[in-house]
Amino acid sequence: MYNLTLNSSQVCDTSASYCKPGVLLPVWNPQEDVFIGDTIARACVYVLGLAYMFLGVSIIADRFMAAIEVITSQEREIKVTDSEGNKQTVMVRYWNETVSNLTLMALGSSAPEILLSIIEIFGNKFEAGDLGPNTIVGSAAFNLFVIIGYCISVVPNGEIRRIKHLRVFFVTATWSIFAYIWLYIIIAVISPNYVDVWEATLTFLFFPITVLTAYIVDKKIFIGSFLQRRIKSTKVVRDEEAQNAEPLKVVENMEAVDAANPDIKNFEEHRKEYINILKEMRQKHPDIGVDELQKLAEVEILKRGPKSRAYYRIQATRKLIGGTSNVRKKLEVKDRLANSKSKSNLESLIDNEANTVTSVFFEPAHYTCFESVGSIELYVTRQGGDLNNTILVDYKTENGSAEANSDYEYTEGTLIFYPNETRKHFVVKIIDDDVYEEDEHFYVRLSNARYQENELVDTDTLSVTNPDLATVMILDDDHGGVFMFTEAKMEIIENVGVLRVKVIRTSGARGKVKVPYKTMDGSAVGGRDFEKKNDVLTFYNNEVEKYIEIDIVDDEDYQKNENFFIRLSDPIPEMEEASHNEAGRPRLGDQNKIEIQIKESKVIKGIVDKLLTKSNAAVLVGTSSWREQFIEAFQVNADDDADDDDDDANGNEEDNDGEKSDENQADKEESEPKKPSLSDYLIHFVSLFWKVLFAFVPPTEIWGGWACFVVSIIIIGILTAVIGDLASHFGCTVGLKDSVTAISFVALGTSLPDTFASKVAAIQDRYADSSVGNVTGSNAVNVFLGIGLAWMCASIYHYFNGTRFVVIPGSLAFSVTMFCSFAFIAISIMMFRRSKFIGGELGGPASWRYFSSFVFICLWLAYVILSSLDSYCVFDFFKF
């Protein structure tokens, strides 16, 4: 059995060790008798190398997080039935938000720290090192103290940010503190100086247990009865989300389903929010078209909508390296790339067919005339193919209710289209009489299209197409007429503006006749949903149709099903010749009442449905092709999203004078784009190597983002190995121990992108979850996954080799103790800030904001200073 003899000099050594070869980088020789100038030069090279490697990791992490966003944003359709029995299709995500935050999102934001710990174990031949574990603890301290302290102060004046999923936060905060307490227990209490297989394995298993408990709390499984969950859920929605007081019908009908499935509830809430945004955009820009309205709404939704940790991390990185983080610009780029694609094969086939086949048809295909007209002209059109040919086409009349040579003259003949002629006509004579009769009709048919040369028929290049049959309606003008609607029921959309209902006059058109009409309420109410009318239609002599016009009020509802009615009254003749004979008097037809069904606008509904699929943040962060990635790599963009930040921070504050500022903002957005500054160009050229290199990473559209995920994590692992070597060599060059380098320089470098991401989230998001809530989850995952997996592999290796895995508590135990003590203080301060005294974890009155931030920063400084002093044997707490 392996024995270990420890003394104080082994446990606490005040001097830094000699530089050793790293996992990938060799030692910079010579190490002895080096002049102070050479030492400074080497230190500068290592610092610059670390900075450049951190930049590279941040950029590849951009791709990695984009892949994670695309993966976790995948949606599926499910069919649900509302309280009225109507089946609806809604989109829900495959990934639960809490699970994705604690697994892929946590891995994405903490990948360098986790991989550094794992790589160090393998690089040290399964022996423990100081760099990996201390980096994880140091990064946790930076995340909890510096990031949260900074986020408290950056929230705009007068605003607060509260944690929305408080139960989940309590669970992850508990696990994050327990993780470091457990770390201390296994290295200093249960088996001091050793970590056995069961300890390391249990540490790793705490990772899925953490995810499971957070999921249980998030889904409220085993917590209270169904009714209690319903009441609590309703209270959270009303108190924290401040929903609109006037719910849409679709949400009311979905309540029973929503209570059972929160994902469906979120879907309906998003749909309601998108409808309200559409209405808001329409009020601000009443004259724009549908396409522009959709684009404005899409931009606004993506600005206001909830976003993941991955989105904010990517936005922060792109701002840092001069990439585009502007929502409008990103959408415009994607639209240009989509529009630049060639036509589909089907469209090409249709175009080719249209260019090679000549079609002959009636245009128009329906004609109406009075029997006293004498004759009527019918028009035939030639379209497509080679117009240089001369073609022939036959026509002839066919009886309908009208008979040839009694109501019209039988006609047949051949039309000749000479080269470049595309439209011809022929004449059919109408026979008039003084006998009253019903309206009648007959037909004219085209046939036998052929080329003039040799009377050749080639159906592959020349054909008679629909409409090849024309209908001619002959109206009798010897009667006052029969007045009626053309249909019993008419369905319209609410944004039709003006409803035009056709009233026809059949069986005669003699004289001037007035037809009274009025609207009648149904589920739609006159004056609220439509213009209430009681008026008269006037038909003049030989007029056969008129339109009743009624204004329809557009509520822009997503779903609507209301109705009202229009009724005609007895017609009133004004000409004696129309009333001298009782048989010739005008009268109402059977269809004298029509029901008007008002439905939701298909355009608005279609826009909302599109927004539900396109408003996903994955649309902004994902890439569809290598071409798009290389375009982004070479583009230099100004950081002009500051205005967007301000808009998002103040997006919910509206007053009576807001319209002017909105117009100014709209003008500002439409103005000339901001040009990149000198600093934008500088950072672009510094990071250009990484941008171009990582443009070779598979786009997120391939394999649903998994290809990008795998390639990115491999690259992050390689860069992390280089960072570990550079950090270790820097420390031994300037006389810093690995533990000190880890909790300061390395932890700072790996956590800076998260700092900027949390800042953006604190400003833009309505809640504190993305900026604060995910910190605790990441801290727990770092220990359980980063240290647990690495130590489990090492302990198993030693077990099968008959030895025990040695982990000296030393500075790590002290660092963990300090972190846990200060973490209790930090979380207590956050809970105090959540009380009514301040109102939220972030923001609040200026004095409390800056005081809280100062305390958090002081906690971090105290942690770094005390841990560093312990590394140099100033304290004797953990000597064994």
Short mmCIF file of N, CA and C in Angstrom, two decimals, residues 326-409:
data_model
loop_
_atom_site.label_atom_id
_atom_site.label_comp_id
_atom_site.label_asym_id
_atom_site.label_seq_id
_atom_site.Cartn_x
_atom_site.Cartn_y
_atom_site.Cartn_z
N ASN A 326 -25.65 44.30 -33.14
CA ASN A 326 -26.89 45.04 -33.33
C ASN A 326 -27.96 44.14 -33.91
N VAL A 327 -29.12 44.13 -33.29
CA VAL A 327 -30.20 43.21 -33.69
C VAL A 327 -30.63 43.49 -35.12
N ARG A 328 -30.88 44.76 -35.44
CA ARG A 328 -31.35 45.11 -36.78
C ARG A 328 -30.33 44.72 -37.84
N LYS A 329 -29.05 45.01 -37.59
CA LYS A 329 -28.02 44.67 -38.56
C LYS A 329 -27.95 43.17 -38.79
N LYS A 330 -28.01 42.41 -37.70
CA LYS A 330 -27.91 40.96 -37.81
C LYS A 330 -29.05 40.41 -38.64
N LEU A 331 -30.26 40.90 -38.42
CA LEU A 331 -31.40 40.42 -39.19
C LEU A 331 -31.28 40.82 -40.66
N GLU A 332 -30.76 42.02 -40.92
CA GLU A 332 -30.59 42.46 -42.30
C GLU A 332 -29.58 41.58 -43.03
N VAL A 333 -28.50 41.23 -42.35
CA VAL A 333 -27.49 40.35 -42.96
C VAL A 333 -28.10 39.01 -43.31
N LYS A 334 -28.88 38.44 -42.38
CA LYS A 334 -29.50 37.15 -42.63
C LYS A 334 -30.50 37.24 -43.78
N ASP A 335 -31.25 38.33 -43.86
CA ASP A 335 -32.21 38.49 -44.95
C ASP A 335 -31.49 38.58 -46.30
N ARG A 336 -30.35 39.33 -46.33
CA ARG A 336 -29.60 39.44 -47.58
C ARG A 336 -29.06 38.08 -48.02
N LEU A 337 -28.54 37.32 -47.07
CA LEU A 337 -28.00 36.01 -47.42
C LEU A 337 -29.10 35.08 -47.91
N ALA A 338 -30.28 35.18 -47.28
CA ALA A 338 -31.38 34.33 -47.71
C ALA A 338 -31.88 34.72 -49.10
N ASN A 339 -31.95 36.04 -49.35
CA ASN A 339 -32.45 36.51 -50.64
C ASN A 339 -31.47 36.30 -51.77
N SER A 340 -30.19 36.13 -51.43
CA SER A 340 -29.17 35.95 -52.45
C SER A 340 -29.15 34.53 -53.01
N LYS A 341 -29.88 33.61 -52.37
CA LYS A 341 -29.92 32.24 -52.85
C LYS A 341 -30.68 32.18 -54.17
N SER A 342 -30.31 31.25 -55.00
CA SER A 342 -30.96 31.09 -56.31
C SER A 342 -32.36 30.54 -56.15
N LYS A 343 -33.14 30.65 -57.18
CA LYS A 343 -34.50 30.14 -57.14
C LYS A 343 -34.49 28.63 -56.97
N SER A 344 -35.55 28.13 -56.41
CA SER A 344 -35.66 26.69 -56.21
C SER A 344 -35.84 25.99 -57.55
N ASN A 345 -35.64 24.68 -57.54
CA ASN A 345 -35.79 23.90 -58.76
C ASN A 345 -37.21 23.98 -59.29
N LEU A 346 -38.19 24.03 -58.39
CA LEU A 346 -39.58 24.11 -58.82
C LEU A 346 -39.85 25.43 -59.54
N GLU A 347 -39.31 26.53 -58.96
CA GLU A 347 -39.51 27.83 -59.59
C GLU A 347 -38.82 27.87 -60.96
N SER A 348 -37.64 27.30 -61.04
CA SER A 348 -36.92 27.27 -62.30
C SER A 348 -37.68 26.47 -63.34
N LEU A 349 -38.27 25.36 -62.89
CA LEU A 349 -39.04 24.53 -63.81
C LEU A 349 -40.24 25.28 -64.35
N ILE A 350 -40.91 26.01 -63.44
CA ILE A 350 -42.08 26.78 -63.86
C ILE A 350 -41.66 27.87 -64.83
N ASP A 351 -40.55 28.56 -64.54
CA ASP A 351 -40.08 29.62 -65.43
C ASP A 351 -39.73 29.07 -66.81
N ASN A 352 -39.04 27.92 -66.82
CA ASN A 352 -38.65 27.32 -68.10
C ASN A 352 -39.87 26.93 -68.91
N GLU A 353 -40.87 26.36 -68.19
CA GLU A 353 -42.08 25.95 -68.88
C GLU A 353 -42.81 27.16 -69.45
N ALA A 354 -42.83 28.25 -68.66
CA ALA A 354 -43.51 29.46 -69.12
C ALA A 354 -42.84 30.04 -70.35
N ASN A 355 -41.54 29.84 -70.47
CA ASN A 355 -40.80 30.41 -71.59
C ASN A 355 -40.89 29.56 -72.85
N THR A 356 -41.28 28.29 -72.73
CA THR A 356 -41.28 27.40 -73.88
C THR A 356 -42.68 27.04 -74.36
N VAL A 357 -43.70 27.17 -73.52
CA VAL A 357 -45.07 26.77 -73.89
C VAL A 357 -45.91 28.01 -74.14
N THR A 358 -46.63 28.01 -75.27
CA THR A 358 -47.56 29.09 -75.59
C THR A 358 -48.96 28.69 -75.13
N SER A 359 -49.57 29.56 -74.31
CA SER A 359 -50.91 29.30 -73.79
C SER A 359 -51.91 30.26 -74.42
N VAL A 360 -53.09 29.74 -74.75
CA VAL A 360 -54.17 30.56 -75.30
C VAL A 360 -55.38 30.40 -74.39
N PHE A 361 -55.99 31.53 -73.98
CA PHE A 361 -57.10 31.46 -73.02
C PHE A 361 -57.92 32.74 -73.09
N PHE A 362 -59.16 32.67 -72.53
CA PHE A 362 -60.01 33.85 -72.44
C PHE A 362 -59.49 34.77 -71.34
N GLU A 363 -59.57 36.08 -71.58
CA GLU A 363 -59.21 37.06 -70.56
C GLU A 363 -60.00 38.35 -70.82
N PRO A 364 -61.09 38.60 -70.06
CA PRO A 364 -61.61 37.83 -68.93
C PRO A 364 -62.44 36.64 -69.40
N ALA A 365 -62.90 35.83 -68.43
CA ALA A 365 -63.67 34.64 -68.77
C ALA A 365 -65.15 34.79 -68.44
N HIS A 366 -65.54 35.95 -67.91
CA HIS A 366 -66.95 36.16 -67.57
C HIS A 366 -67.38 37.53 -68.10
N TYR A 367 -68.55 37.53 -68.80
CA TYR A 367 -69.07 38.76 -69.41
C TYR A 367 -70.54 38.90 -69.03
N THR A 368 -70.99 40.16 -68.86
CA THR A 368 -72.38 40.45 -68.55
C THR A 368 -72.87 41.58 -69.47
N CYS A 369 -74.08 41.43 -70.01
CA CYS A 369 -74.62 42.46 -70.90
C CYS A 369 -76.14 42.45 -70.83
N PHE A 370 -76.75 43.55 -71.25
CA PHE A 370 -78.21 43.61 -71.38
C PHE A 370 -78.60 43.03 -72.74
N GLU A 371 -79.85 42.57 -72.80
CA GLU A 371 -80.27 41.96 -74.06
C GLU A 371 -80.41 43.00 -75.17
N SER A 372 -80.46 44.27 -74.79
CA SER A 372 -80.58 45.34 -75.78
C SER A 372 -79.23 45.86 -76.25
N VAL A 373 -78.14 45.23 -75.84
CA VAL A 373 -76.82 45.74 -76.15
C VAL A 373 -76.47 45.62 -77.62
N GLY A 374 -77.06 44.65 -78.31
CA GLY A 374 -76.79 44.46 -79.73
C GLY A 374 -75.73 43.39 -79.96
N SER A 375 -74.53 43.59 -79.43
CA SER A 375 -73.46 42.60 -79.58
C SER A 375 -72.47 42.76 -78.43
N ILE A 376 -71.65 41.75 -78.25
CA ILE A 376 -70.66 41.77 -77.18
C ILE A 376 -69.33 41.24 -77.70
N GLU A 377 -68.24 41.84 -77.27
CA GLU A 377 -66.90 41.43 -77.70
C GLU A 377 -66.27 40.52 -76.63
N LEU A 378 -65.68 39.42 -77.06
CA LEU A 378 -64.97 38.50 -76.18
C LEU A 378 -63.49 38.51 -76.55
N TYR A 379 -62.59 38.51 -75.54
CA TYR A 379 -61.16 38.68 -75.78
C TYR A 379 -60.40 37.40 -75.45
N VAL A 380 -59.42 37.11 -76.30
CA VAL A 380 -58.58 35.93 -76.15
C VAL A 380 -57.12 36.39 -76.09
N THR A 381 -56.34 35.78 -75.21
CA THR A 381 -54.94 36.18 -74.99
C THR A 381 -54.00 35.03 -75.33
N ARG A 382 -52.87 35.39 -75.95
CA ARG A 382 -51.78 34.44 -76.17
C ARG A 382 -50.63 34.82 -75.24
N GLN A 383 -50.04 33.84 -74.54
CA GLN A 383 -49.00 34.14 -73.57
C GLN A 383 -47.91 33.07 -73.59
N GLY A 384 -46.64 33.51 -73.50
CA GLY A 384 -45.51 32.61 -73.41
C GLY A 384 -45.10 32.04 -74.75
N GLY A 385 -43.99 31.29 -74.71
CA GLY A 385 -43.51 30.62 -75.92
C GLY A 385 -42.91 31.59 -76.93
N ASP A 386 -42.81 31.11 -78.15
CA ASP A 386 -42.22 31.89 -79.25
C ASP A 386 -43.31 32.72 -79.91
N LEU A 387 -43.24 34.02 -79.71
CA LEU A 387 -44.28 34.91 -80.25
C LEU A 387 -44.08 35.20 -81.73
N ASN A 388 -43.04 34.68 -82.34
CA ASN A 388 -42.79 34.93 -83.76
C ASN A 388 -43.60 34.00 -84.66
N ASN A 389 -44.24 32.99 -84.04
CA ASN A 389 -45.06 32.07 -84.84
C ASN A 389 -46.46 32.64 -85.02
N THR A 390 -47.09 32.23 -86.11
CA THR A 390 -48.51 32.54 -86.36
C THR A 390 -49.33 31.33 -85.92
N ILE A 391 -50.30 31.56 -85.04
CA ILE A 391 -51.08 30.45 -84.52
C ILE A 391 -52.56 30.68 -84.78
N LEU A 392 -53.33 29.59 -84.83
CA LEU A 392 -54.77 29.61 -85.04
C LEU A 392 -55.45 28.96 -83.85
N VAL A 393 -56.65 29.43 -83.50
CA VAL A 393 -57.44 28.81 -82.44
C VAL A 393 -58.92 28.96 -82.80
N ASP A 394 -59.68 27.89 -82.66
CA ASP A 394 -61.10 27.89 -83.00
C ASP A 394 -61.95 28.29 -81.80
N TYR A 395 -63.14 28.86 -82.09
CA TYR A 395 -64.09 29.18 -81.04
C TYR A 395 -65.50 28.92 -81.55
N LYS A 396 -66.41 28.61 -80.63
CA LYS A 396 -67.81 28.45 -80.99
C LYS A 396 -68.67 28.60 -79.75
N THR A 397 -69.92 29.04 -79.97
CA THR A 397 -70.85 29.25 -78.86
C THR A 397 -71.54 27.94 -78.50
N GLU A 398 -71.95 27.85 -77.22
CA GLU A 398 -72.69 26.68 -76.73
C GLU A 398 -73.85 27.17 -75.88
N ASN A 399 -74.99 26.51 -75.97
CA ASN A 399 -76.18 26.91 -75.22
C ASN A 399 -75.99 26.67 -73.72
N GLY A 400 -76.57 27.63 -72.95
CA GLY A 400 -76.76 27.43 -71.53
C GLY A 400 -78.25 27.52 -71.30
N SER A 401 -78.68 28.45 -70.43
CA SER A 401 -80.11 28.71 -70.32
C SER A 401 -80.59 29.56 -71.49
N ALA A 402 -79.66 30.26 -72.14
CA ALA A 402 -79.97 31.01 -73.35
C ALA A 402 -79.81 30.09 -74.56
N GLU A 403 -80.71 30.26 -75.54
CA GLU A 403 -80.68 29.40 -76.71
C GLU A 403 -80.21 30.18 -77.92
N ALA A 404 -79.42 29.49 -78.75
CA ALA A 404 -78.90 30.10 -79.97
C ALA A 404 -80.04 30.45 -80.91
N ASN A 405 -79.87 31.61 -81.58
CA ASN A 405 -80.81 32.13 -82.57
C ASN A 405 -82.15 32.55 -81.96
N SER A 406 -82.30 32.42 -80.60
CA SER A 406 -83.47 32.95 -79.91
C SER A 406 -83.05 34.08 -78.98
N ASP A 407 -81.96 33.86 -78.25
CA ASP A 407 -81.43 34.87 -77.35
C ASP A 407 -80.11 35.45 -77.85
N TYR A 408 -79.39 34.68 -78.70
CA TYR A 408 -78.14 35.16 -79.28
C TYR A 408 -77.94 34.43 -80.61
N GLU A 409 -77.08 34.92 -81.45
CA GLU A 409 -76.79 34.28 -82.73
C GLU A 409 -75.66 33.27 -82.55
#
